[in-house]
Amino acid sequence: MTRLPFPAAPVLALLLLAGVACAAPVAPVATVQPSLETAPGLPDTPDEADADDPAVWLHPTDPARSLIITAVKDAGLRVYDLQGRLVQRVEAARAGADGLPGRYNNVDVAYGLALPGGGVMDVAVASDRGRDRIMVWRIDPNSAATPLADVTDPEQPRVFPTRRAPDGSGEIANPAADQRSAYGLTTWKGPDGHRVIVAQRKEARLVEHRLVVNPDGTVGHVRLRHWDFPYSHRGQSLTAEDDHDPARDWQPQFEGLVVDQERGILFAGQEDVGLWRVNLTTGTADAAPFHETRGSTRSPFDNRASRVARDVEGLALYYGPEGTGYLVASSQGDAHGDEKAPDPEGLDDTFAVFERGGDNRYLGSFRIVAGGGVDGVQECDGAEIVSYALPGFPNGLMVVQDGYNDDLNGLSGEPEATNFKYVDWKAIAGSFDPALMVTPQAWTPRPTP
């Protein structure tokens, strides 16, 4: 039986088992203001720069020189400092003989990748949705202007050379031009080195690769294992499409991914279905999501008890001491665009907070609203949190993508600009009652010597 996402009285549990639609009382959505935003806004070149996913890199000796590394799709990567100022533009790979240009969808950071001749390097790793590749950049802590240098193995294999046959009978060829390619991405330190977990666009599949450093210093990858998930949920086909009715339009794909590095647990957001766990030590995925999305009122999958409006998008972890902390998930919803399906309880454009450990109990939700001359956040695709004291953010930092920078164009589905917002973790923690923990420097992702 699927767990309830928050404590409920026995009567409520019986009603749910009987199929009666009802919901447990929950606290109202809290509001938080951002501290600052990245500039210039995107696009910032003739390329179609569209903000998507951020990662935070902590400098090894000087926290003030830490960086926010972001994926901006067709325009490659953008690197910012802790004041939101642009440090470096990294262009996406140009189209090769196959006519496919790079499109960088998600990005993460891996610390201490071992070099063949000794020593280590930090790297930024991104999914190249356009060419179905894993891109890697070495991060130079001594370079203020161009810290990222491409070290991707040009001879690397495709991430998804095959895909599931439509009838489920087996594997079929997967041309890169079909764009059922590398999508969501996260890294983790496995027992045999650094690994990358990648979601396949338009498919219910996650794959794990190990990063391999070649003698020349370039970085490739080898495939280790994959996980397949159902293509239907609670009677709803996840391959049903309706371009004119969002309530009847479904996808099986995952995007938001994050690994609890201390426990080896992958949290994976299947956009229309909910939040899953995979134990990376045993290789076993849970049989059902631990928190479903709300589904749709026009579907057999209609879960009003949920506090996440589909799509569920960016996932981020706040690490506290001794396994404590929080998982934060972007409840993007579908309140904007030409064809709208706003959530009746207003859970679009919110962030749901769960306990990091145990059964990942739901604790509440917050929304990032305008304040201090910075606009709010809508349709957040990606997020990252560091529970580490940084200059300007002594209580920790959350970075989120904003799909409508400056709320332009009436939130019509054709945003003229996107960017990233920086939010003080203490502001988020204090918006809850009781307040969430604030434990800066309780944990650092950088390995200790």
GROMACS .gro file of C-alpha atoms in nm:
model
  449
    1MET     CA    1   0.000   0.000   0.000
    2THR     CA    2   0.131   0.346  -0.084
    3ARG     CA    3   0.219   0.548   0.225
    4LEU     CA    4   0.026   0.860   0.303
    5PRO     CA    5   0.248   1.163   0.249
    6PHE     CA    6   0.165   1.306   0.591
    7PRO     CA    7   0.013   1.180   0.916
    8ALA     CA    8  -0.360   1.116   0.902
    9ALA     CA    9  -0.626   1.003   1.141
   10PRO     CA   10  -0.751   0.642   1.116
   11VAL     CA   11  -1.086   0.760   0.976
   12LEU     CA   12  -0.908   0.940   0.692
   13ALA     CA   13  -0.703   0.629   0.616
   14LEU     CA   14  -1.022   0.420   0.595
   15LEU     CA   15  -1.184   0.673   0.363
   16LEU     CA   16  -0.882   0.670   0.136
   17LEU     CA   17  -0.880   0.293   0.125
   18ALA     CA   18  -1.247   0.302   0.033
   19GLY     CA   19  -1.173   0.539  -0.257
   20VAL     CA   20  -1.342   0.843  -0.103
   21ALA     CA   21  -1.170   1.167  -0.210
   22CYS     CA   22  -1.067   1.379   0.087
   23ALA     CA   23  -0.757   1.553   0.212
   24ALA     CA   24  -0.591   1.600   0.548
   25PRO     CA   25  -0.575   1.957   0.676
   26VAL     CA   26  -0.242   2.117   0.599
   27ALA     CA   27  -0.070   2.444   0.678
   28PRO     CA   28  -0.101   2.724   0.422
   29VAL     CA   29   0.180   2.777   0.176
   30ALA     CA   30   0.450   2.999   0.330
   31THR     CA   31   0.603   3.289   0.138
   32VAL     CA   32   0.973   3.371   0.105
   33GLN     CA   33   1.152   3.654  -0.074
   34PRO     CA   34   1.471   3.606  -0.278
   35SER     CA   35   1.792   3.782  -0.179
   36LEU     CA   36   1.919   3.853  -0.530
   37GLU     CA   37   1.915   3.726  -0.889
   38THR     CA   38   2.161   3.650  -1.164
   39ALA     CA   39   2.236   3.915  -1.425
   40PRO     CA   40   2.227   3.975  -1.709
   41GLY     CA   41   1.898   3.800  -1.766
   42LEU     CA   42   1.871   3.530  -2.029
   43PRO     CA   43   1.895   3.522  -2.322
   44ASP     CA   44   2.219   3.721  -2.312
   45THR     CA   45   2.348   3.628  -2.660
   46PRO     CA   46   2.182   3.559  -2.998
   47ASP     CA   47   2.159   3.192  -2.896
   48GLU     CA   48   1.836   3.081  -2.729
   49ALA     CA   49   1.960   3.085  -2.370
   50ASP     CA   50   1.693   2.937  -2.144
   51ALA     CA   51   1.777   2.888  -1.776
   52ASP     CA   52   1.713   2.537  -1.649
   53ASP     CA   53   1.929   2.386  -1.374
   54PRO     CA   54   2.188   2.519  -1.123
   55ALA     CA   55   2.474   2.355  -0.934
   56VAL     CA   56   2.688   2.509  -0.659
   57TRP     CA   57   3.065   2.455  -0.653
   58LEU     CA   58   3.244   2.529  -0.324
   59HIS     CA   59   3.595   2.669  -0.360
   60PRO     CA   60   3.851   2.455  -0.171
   61THR     CA   61   4.015   2.742   0.022
   62ASP     CA   62   3.814   3.061  -0.026
   63PRO     CA   63   3.434   3.032   0.008
   64ALA     CA   64   3.391   3.378  -0.146
   65ARG     CA   65   3.517   3.239  -0.477
   66SER     CA   66   3.254   2.966  -0.491
   67LEU     CA   67   3.053   2.948  -0.813
   68ILE     CA   68   2.700   2.887  -0.935
   69ILE     CA   69   2.722   2.677  -1.253
   70THR     CA   70   2.403   2.668  -1.459
   71ALA     CA   71   2.269   2.486  -1.764
   72VAL     CA   72   2.097   2.716  -2.014
   73LYS     CA   73   2.008   2.467  -2.290
   74ASP     CA   74   2.091   2.580  -2.646
   75ALA     CA   75   2.333   2.846  -2.518
   76GLY     CA   76   2.541   2.604  -2.309
   77LEU     CA   77   2.638   2.695  -1.953
   78ARG     CA   78   2.655   3.017  -1.753
   79VAL     CA   79   2.877   3.057  -1.448
   80TYR     CA   80   2.797   3.318  -1.180
   81ASP     CA   81   2.956   3.434  -0.855
   82LEU     CA   82   2.783   3.460  -0.517
   83GLN     CA   83   2.657   3.809  -0.604
   84GLY     CA   84   2.482   3.678  -0.916
   85ARG     CA   85   2.735   3.839  -1.153
   86LEU     CA   86   2.831   3.660  -1.473
   87VAL     CA   87   3.177   3.499  -1.458
   88GLN     CA   88   3.191   3.283  -1.772
   89ARG     CA   89   2.987   3.185  -2.076
   90VAL     CA   90   3.040   2.832  -2.208
   91GLU     CA   91   2.889   2.784  -2.552
   92ALA     CA   92   2.705   2.465  -2.638
   93ALA     CA   93   2.871   2.235  -2.889
   94ARG     CA   94   2.799   2.334  -3.247
   95ALA     CA   95   2.625   2.093  -3.484
   96GLY     CA   96   2.852   1.820  -3.619
   97ALA     CA   97   2.820   1.592  -3.919
   98ASP     CA   98   2.489   1.461  -3.787
   99GLY     CA   99   2.346   1.812  -3.779
  100LEU     CA  100   2.271   1.797  -3.406
  101PRO     CA  101   2.389   2.086  -3.185
  102GLY     CA  102   2.447   2.061  -2.812
  103ARG     CA  103   2.165   2.140  -2.570
  104TYR     CA  104   2.271   2.128  -2.204
  105ASN     CA  105   1.977   2.034  -1.988
  106ASN     CA  106   2.095   1.960  -1.631
  107VAL     CA  107   2.426   2.015  -1.452
  108ASP     CA  108   2.592   1.891  -1.133
  109VAL     CA  109   2.933   1.904  -0.964
  110ALA     CA  110   3.164   1.618  -0.865
  111TYR     CA  111   3.453   1.678  -0.624
  112GLY     CA  112   3.787   1.500  -0.622
  113LEU     CA  113   3.784   1.302  -0.946
  114ALA     CA  114   4.111   1.103  -0.945
  115LEU     CA  115   4.364   1.178  -1.219
  116PRO     CA  116   4.568   0.897  -1.379
  117GLY     CA  117   4.904   1.054  -1.286
  118GLY     CA  118   4.799   1.139  -0.932
  119GLY     CA  119   4.606   1.426  -0.786
  120VAL     CA  120   4.241   1.509  -0.824
  121MET     CA  121   4.018   1.757  -1.002
  122ASP     CA  122   3.669   1.896  -0.948
  123VAL     CA  123   3.439   1.877  -1.249
  124ALA     CA  124   3.106   2.007  -1.369
  125VAL     CA  125   2.900   1.744  -1.548
  126ALA     CA  126   2.604   1.818  -1.776
  127SER     CA  127   2.353   1.622  -1.983
  128ASP     CA  128   2.368   1.708  -2.354
  129ARG     CA  129   2.011   1.648  -2.460
  130GLY     CA  130   2.080   1.758  -2.817
  131ARG     CA  131   2.352   1.500  -2.889
  132ASP     CA  132   2.278   1.242  -2.615
  133ARG     CA  133   2.609   1.286  -2.438
  134ILE     CA  134   2.760   1.351  -2.097
  135MET     CA  135   2.968   1.670  -2.101
  136VAL     CA  136   3.248   1.732  -1.849
  137TRP     CA  137   3.445   2.048  -1.757
  138ARG     CA  138   3.743   2.071  -1.525
  139ILE     CA  139   3.701   2.347  -1.264
  140ASP     CA  140   4.017   2.550  -1.204
  141PRO     CA  141   4.010   2.706  -0.856
  142ASN     CA  142   4.287   2.949  -0.956
  143SER     CA  143   4.112   3.100  -1.258
  144ALA     CA  144   3.885   3.395  -1.189
  145ALA     CA  145   3.771   3.457  -1.548
  146THR     CA  146   3.750   3.113  -1.713
  147PRO     CA  147   3.726   2.850  -1.438
  148LEU     CA  148   3.562   2.586  -1.662
  149ALA     CA  149   3.762   2.400  -1.929
  150ASP     CA  150   3.606   2.129  -2.146
  151VAL     CA  151   3.760   1.785  -2.080
  152THR     CA  152   3.489   1.574  -2.244
  153ASP     CA  153   3.609   1.260  -2.421
  154PRO     CA  154   3.518   1.322  -2.788
  155GLU     CA  155   3.495   0.945  -2.847
  156GLN     CA  156   3.244   0.878  -2.573
  157PRO     CA  157   2.948   0.646  -2.648
  158ARG     CA  158   2.587   0.757  -2.661
  159VAL     CA  159   2.409   0.762  -2.326
  160PHE     CA  160   2.090   0.602  -2.464
  161PRO     CA  161   2.164   0.410  -2.785
  162THR     CA  162   1.839   0.215  -2.739
  163ARG     CA  163   1.494   0.268  -2.594
  164ARG     CA  164   1.199   0.058  -2.489
  165ALA     CA  165   0.981  -0.074  -2.774
  166PRO     CA  166   0.633   0.085  -2.766
  167ASP     CA  167   0.474  -0.254  -2.697
  168GLY     CA  168   0.722  -0.329  -2.419
  169SER     CA  169   0.863  -0.630  -2.605
  170GLY     CA  170   1.229  -0.527  -2.580
  171GLU     CA  171   1.485  -0.272  -2.696
  172ILE     CA  172   1.486  -0.087  -3.027
  173ALA     CA  173   1.735   0.152  -3.187
  174ASN     CA  174   1.715   0.508  -3.056
  175PRO     CA  175   1.835   0.764  -3.313
  176ALA     CA  176   1.978   1.074  -3.145
  177ALA     CA  177   1.764   1.291  -3.372
  178ASP     CA  178   1.450   1.155  -3.197
  179GLN     CA  179   1.564   1.337  -2.879
  180ARG     CA  180   1.479   1.052  -2.644
  181SER     CA  181   1.814   1.145  -2.502
  182ALA     CA  182   2.008   1.246  -2.190
  183TYR     CA  183   1.781   1.468  -1.979
  184GLY     CA  184   1.786   1.493  -1.599
  185LEU     CA  185   2.127   1.433  -1.436
  186THR     CA  186   2.295   1.402  -1.098
  187THR     CA  187   2.632   1.276  -0.969
  188TRP     CA  188   2.738   1.070  -0.670
  189LYS     CA  189   3.053   0.912  -0.527
  190GLY     CA  190   3.009   0.537  -0.565
  191PRO     CA  191   3.225   0.254  -0.429
  192ASP     CA  192   3.445   0.256  -0.740
  193GLY     CA  193   3.461   0.625  -0.819
  194HIS     CA  194   3.232   0.899  -0.940
  195ARG     CA  195   2.909   0.804  -1.108
  196VAL     CA  196   2.645   0.989  -1.307
  197ILE     CA  197   2.276   0.904  -1.311
  198VAL     CA  198   2.086   1.025  -1.617
  199ALA     CA  199   1.715   1.022  -1.702
  200GLN     CA  200   1.600   0.944  -2.056
  201ARG     CA  201   1.373   1.205  -2.210
  202LYS     CA  202   1.018   1.082  -2.284
  203GLU     CA  203   1.095   0.742  -2.126
  204ALA     CA  204   1.057   0.594  -1.776
  205ARG     CA  205   1.423   0.498  -1.755
  206LEU     CA  206   1.721   0.598  -1.541
  207VAL     CA  207   2.075   0.485  -1.625
  208GLU     CA  208   2.395   0.493  -1.421
  209HIS     CA  209   2.741   0.549  -1.573
  210ARG     CA  210   3.084   0.560  -1.409
  211LEU     CA  211   3.308   0.848  -1.511
  212VAL     CA  212   3.643   0.735  -1.655
  213VAL     CA  213   3.946   0.964  -1.676
  214ASN     CA  214   4.160   0.882  -1.978
  215PRO     CA  215   4.543   0.909  -1.983
  216ASP     CA  216   4.514   1.240  -2.172
  217GLY     CA  217   4.292   1.386  -1.899
  218THR     CA  218   3.967   1.371  -2.094
  219VAL     CA  219   3.667   1.215  -1.922
  220GLY     CA  220   3.437   0.952  -2.069
  221HIS     CA  221   3.196   0.705  -1.914
  222VAL     CA  222   3.095   0.340  -1.902
  223ARG     CA  223   2.743   0.215  -1.845
  224LEU     CA  224   2.683   0.017  -1.526
  225ARG     CA  225   2.308  -0.042  -1.483
  226HIS     CA  226   1.964   0.100  -1.541
  227TRP     CA  227   1.620   0.110  -1.385
  228ASP     CA  228   1.289   0.098  -1.573
  229PHE     CA  229   0.963   0.224  -1.421
  230PRO     CA  230   0.598   0.168  -1.521
  231TYR     CA  231   0.441   0.350  -1.815
  232SER     CA  232   0.105   0.372  -1.639
  233HIS     CA  233   0.002   0.480  -1.290
  234ARG     CA  234  -0.327   0.420  -1.109
  235GLY     CA  235  -0.505   0.344  -1.434
  236GLN     CA  236  -0.359   0.639  -1.624
  237SER     CA  237  -0.145   0.574  -1.931
  238LEU     CA  238   0.167   0.790  -1.911
  239THR     CA  239   0.202   0.794  -2.288
  240ALA     CA  240  -0.136   0.962  -2.353
  241GLU     CA  241  -0.094   1.292  -2.537
  242ASP     CA  242  -0.328   1.587  -2.581
  243ASP     CA  243  -0.173   1.908  -2.712
  244HIS     CA  244  -0.484   2.111  -2.630
  245ASP     CA  245  -0.575   1.982  -2.283
  246PRO     CA  246  -0.294   1.970  -2.023
  247ALA     CA  247  -0.516   1.773  -1.787
  248ARG     CA  248  -0.514   1.485  -2.037
  249ASP     CA  249  -0.151   1.515  -2.150
  250TRP     CA  250   0.096   1.279  -1.980
  251GLN     CA  251   0.464   1.186  -1.991
  252PRO     CA  252   0.655   0.899  -1.825
  253GLN     CA  253   0.988   1.086  -1.801
  254PHE     CA  254   1.199   1.178  -1.499
  255GLU     CA  255   1.403   1.495  -1.468
  256GLY     CA  256   1.470   1.613  -1.112
  257LEU     CA  257   1.736   1.387  -0.955
  258VAL     CA  258   1.947   1.419  -0.640
  259VAL     CA  259   2.153   1.168  -0.439
  260ASP     CA  260   2.185   1.164  -0.062
  261GLN     CA  261   2.564   1.126  -0.066
  262GLU     CA  262   2.587   0.997   0.291
  263ARG     CA  263   2.321   0.727   0.260
  264GLY     CA  264   2.346   0.638  -0.108
  265ILE     CA  265   1.977   0.707  -0.173
  266LEU     CA  266   1.867   0.851  -0.508
  267PHE     CA  267   1.558   1.071  -0.504
  268ALA     CA  268   1.403   1.083  -0.850
  269GLY     CA  269   1.112   1.295  -0.971
  270GLN     CA  270   0.893   1.133  -1.234
  271GLU     CA  271   0.734   1.453  -1.357
  272ASP     CA  272   0.368   1.349  -1.380
  273VAL     CA  273   0.373   1.072  -1.117
  274GLY     CA  274   0.575   1.168  -0.810
  275LEU     CA  275   0.889   1.112  -0.604
  276TRP     CA  276   1.071   0.779  -0.604
  277ARG     CA  277   1.362   0.640  -0.402
  278VAL     CA  278   1.636   0.410  -0.531
  279ASN     CA  279   1.883   0.248  -0.291
  280LEU     CA  280   2.209   0.277  -0.483
  281THR     CA  281   2.389   0.036  -0.253
  282THR     CA  282   2.151  -0.252  -0.321
  283GLY     CA  283   2.036  -0.128  -0.662
  284THR     CA  284   1.672  -0.163  -0.556
  285ALA     CA  285   1.404   0.094  -0.640
  286ASP     CA  286   1.091   0.131  -0.427
  287ALA     CA  287   0.780  -0.036  -0.567
  288ALA     CA  288   0.586   0.292  -0.565
  289PRO     CA  289   0.656   0.664  -0.527
  290PHE     CA  290   0.668   0.777  -0.163
  291HIS     CA  291   0.478   1.095  -0.257
  292GLU     CA  292   0.259   1.107  -0.564
  293THR     CA  293   0.172   1.421  -0.754
  294ARG     CA  294  -0.188   1.537  -0.745
  295GLY     CA  295  -0.249   1.379  -1.083
  296SER     CA  296  -0.546   1.531  -1.262
  297THR     CA  297  -0.914   1.577  -1.180
  298ARG     CA  298  -0.983   1.453  -1.533
  299SER     CA  299  -0.797   1.125  -1.488
  300PRO     CA  300  -0.832   0.800  -1.292
  301PHE     CA  301  -0.510   0.917  -1.122
  302ASP     CA  302  -0.653   1.198  -0.908
  303ASN     CA  303  -0.485   1.234  -0.569
  304ARG     CA  304  -0.611   1.543  -0.385
  305ALA     CA  305  -0.415   1.444  -0.071
  306SER     CA  306  -0.086   1.521  -0.245
  307ARG     CA  307   0.091   1.853  -0.199
  308VAL     CA  308   0.278   1.847  -0.531
  309ALA     CA  309   0.114   1.964  -0.853
  310ARG     CA  310   0.252   1.793  -1.161
  311ASP     CA  311   0.505   1.851  -1.300
  312VAL     CA  312   0.738   1.776  -1.012
  313GLU     CA  313   1.069   1.925  -1.122
  314GLY     CA  314   1.394   2.024  -0.949
  315LEU     CA  315   1.502   1.834  -0.635
  316ALA     CA  316   1.755   1.954  -0.376
  317LEU     CA  317   1.882   1.835  -0.037
  318TYR     CA  318   1.958   2.034   0.276
  319TYR     CA  319   2.207   1.832   0.483
  320GLY     CA  320   2.183   1.856   0.861
  321PRO     CA  321   2.393   1.665   1.115
  322GLU     CA  322   2.364   1.287   1.165
  323GLY     CA  323   2.138   1.217   0.869
  324THR     CA  324   1.891   1.495   0.938
  325GLY     CA  325   1.783   1.758   0.688
  326TYR     CA  326   1.531   1.810   0.412
  327LEU     CA  327   1.440   1.718   0.058
  328VAL     CA  328   1.291   2.010  -0.138
  329ALA     CA  329   1.090   1.950  -0.457
  330SER     CA  330   0.965   2.203  -0.711
  331SER     CA  331   0.588   2.173  -0.752
  332GLN     CA  332   0.580   2.341  -1.089
  333GLY     CA  333   0.221   2.282  -1.191
  334ASP     CA  334   0.063   2.412  -1.509
  335ALA     CA  335  -0.085   2.751  -1.425
  336HIS     CA  336   0.070   2.942  -1.716
  337GLY     CA  337   0.084   2.926  -2.092
  338ASP     CA  338  -0.170   2.923  -2.371
  339GLU     CA  339  -0.334   2.605  -2.238
  340LYS     CA  340  -0.360   2.625  -1.861
  341ALA     CA  341  -0.458   2.370  -1.598
  342PRO     CA  342  -0.405   2.555  -1.269
  343ASP     CA  343  -0.418   2.358  -0.948
  344PRO     CA  344  -0.747   2.424  -0.762
  345GLU     CA  345  -0.563   2.460  -0.429
  346GLY     CA  346  -0.294   2.691  -0.567
  347LEU     CA  347   0.001   2.455  -0.540
  348ASP     CA  348   0.149   2.566  -0.872
  349ASP     CA  349   0.486   2.743  -0.843
  350THR     CA  350   0.553   2.615  -0.490
  351PHE     CA  351   0.824   2.407  -0.324
  352ALA     CA  352   0.735   2.105  -0.109
  353VAL     CA  353   0.961   2.016   0.184
  354PHE     CA  354   1.007   1.661   0.313
  355GLU     CA  355   1.219   1.511   0.588
  356ARG     CA  356   1.546   1.383   0.449
  357GLY     CA  357   1.536   1.056   0.640
  358GLY     CA  358   1.284   0.794   0.746
  359ASP     CA  359   0.972   0.783   0.533
  360ASN     CA  360   1.040   1.135   0.401
  361ARG     CA  361   0.742   1.285   0.581
  362TYR     CA  362   0.591   1.594   0.417
  363LEU     CA  363   0.647   1.905   0.632
  364GLY     CA  364   0.499   2.194   0.434
  365SER     CA  365   0.537   2.413   0.128
  366PHE     CA  366   0.663   2.758   0.042
  367ARG     CA  367   0.646   3.000  -0.248
  368ILE     CA  368   0.913   3.250  -0.359
  369VAL     CA  369   0.749   3.591  -0.406
  370ALA     CA  370   0.874   3.931  -0.518
  371GLY     CA  371   1.061   4.148  -0.271
  372GLY     CA  372   1.349   4.388  -0.247
  373GLY     CA  373   1.335   4.473  -0.615
  374VAL     CA  374   1.360   4.108  -0.724
  375ASP     CA  375   1.063   3.930  -0.883
  376GLY     CA  376   0.920   3.598  -0.769
  377VAL     CA  377   0.964   3.249  -0.915
  378GLN     CA  378   0.736   3.065  -1.155
  379GLU     CA  379   0.771   2.727  -1.327
  380CYS     CA  380   1.096   2.636  -1.153
  381ASP     CA  381   1.280   2.360  -1.342
  382GLY     CA  382   1.590   2.321  -1.127
  383ALA     CA  383   1.716   2.393  -0.775
  384GLU     CA  384   2.020   2.342  -0.555
  385ILE     CA  385   2.086   2.392  -0.183
  386VAL     CA  386   2.409   2.418   0.016
  387SER     CA  387   2.386   2.390   0.396
  388TYR     CA  388   2.719   2.564   0.427
  389ALA     CA  389   2.810   2.915   0.537
  390LEU     CA  390   2.899   3.132   0.237
  391PRO     CA  391   2.974   3.507   0.218
  392GLY     CA  392   2.637   3.679   0.200
  393PHE     CA  393   2.462   3.357   0.297
  394PRO     CA  394   2.593   3.257   0.641
  395ASN     CA  395   2.297   3.025   0.700
  396GLY     CA  396   2.309   2.838   0.368
  397LEU     CA  397   2.188   2.912   0.017
  398MET     CA  398   1.916   2.786  -0.217
  399VAL     CA  399   1.947   2.864  -0.589
  400VAL     CA  400   1.639   2.820  -0.808
  401GLN     CA  401   1.561   2.866  -1.176
  402ASP     CA  402   1.291   3.121  -1.257
  403GLY     CA  403   1.099   3.044  -1.574
  404TYR     CA  404   0.955   3.398  -1.600
  405ASN     CA  405   1.220   3.652  -1.506
  406ASP     CA  406   1.048   3.985  -1.430
  407ASP     CA  407   0.710   3.815  -1.488
  408LEU     CA  408   0.721   3.929  -1.850
  409ASN     CA  409   0.472   3.859  -2.128
  410GLY     CA  410   0.183   3.798  -1.892
  411LEU     CA  411   0.312   3.450  -1.798
  412SER     CA  412   0.167   3.342  -2.131
  413GLY     CA  413   0.384   3.040  -2.200
  414GLU     CA  414   0.633   3.237  -2.412
  415PRO     CA  415   0.864   3.391  -2.150
  416GLU     CA  416   1.089   3.662  -2.284
  417ALA     CA  417   1.349   3.606  -2.013
  418THR     CA  418   1.462   3.354  -1.751
  419ASN     CA  419   1.728   3.356  -1.480
  420PHE     CA  420   1.820   3.221  -1.135
  421LYS     CA  421   1.723   3.347  -0.790
  422TYR     CA  422   1.934   3.316  -0.472
  423VAL     CA  423   1.738   3.258  -0.150
  424ASP     CA  424   1.874   3.268   0.207
  425TRP     CA  425   1.803   2.931   0.368
  426LYS     CA  426   1.724   3.099   0.700
  427ALA     CA  427   1.438   3.287   0.532
  428ILE     CA  428   1.296   2.955   0.414
  429ALA     CA  429   1.347   2.787   0.750
  430GLY     CA  430   1.187   3.074   0.940
  431SER     CA  431   0.875   3.070   0.722
  432PHE     CA  432   0.775   2.733   0.872
  433ASP     CA  433   0.607   2.678   1.209
  434PRO     CA  434   0.791   2.519   1.378
  435ALA     CA  435   1.096   2.655   1.198
  436LEU     CA  436   1.317   2.424   0.997
  437MET     CA  437   1.673   2.365   1.115
  438VAL     CA  438   1.957   2.598   1.023
  439THR     CA  439   2.291   2.419   1.065
  440PRO     CA  440   2.556   2.584   0.844
  441GLN     CA  441   2.876   2.385   0.802
  442ALA     CA  442   2.718   2.071   0.945
  443TRP     CA  443   2.811   1.899   0.618
  444THR     CA  444   3.024   1.975   0.315
  445PRO     CA  445   3.026   1.791  -0.020
  446ARG     CA  446   3.400   1.838  -0.056
  447PRO     CA  447   3.591   1.528   0.061
  448THR     CA  448   3.825   1.590   0.353
  449PRO     CA  449   4.191   1.492   0.302
   0.00000   0.00000   0.00000
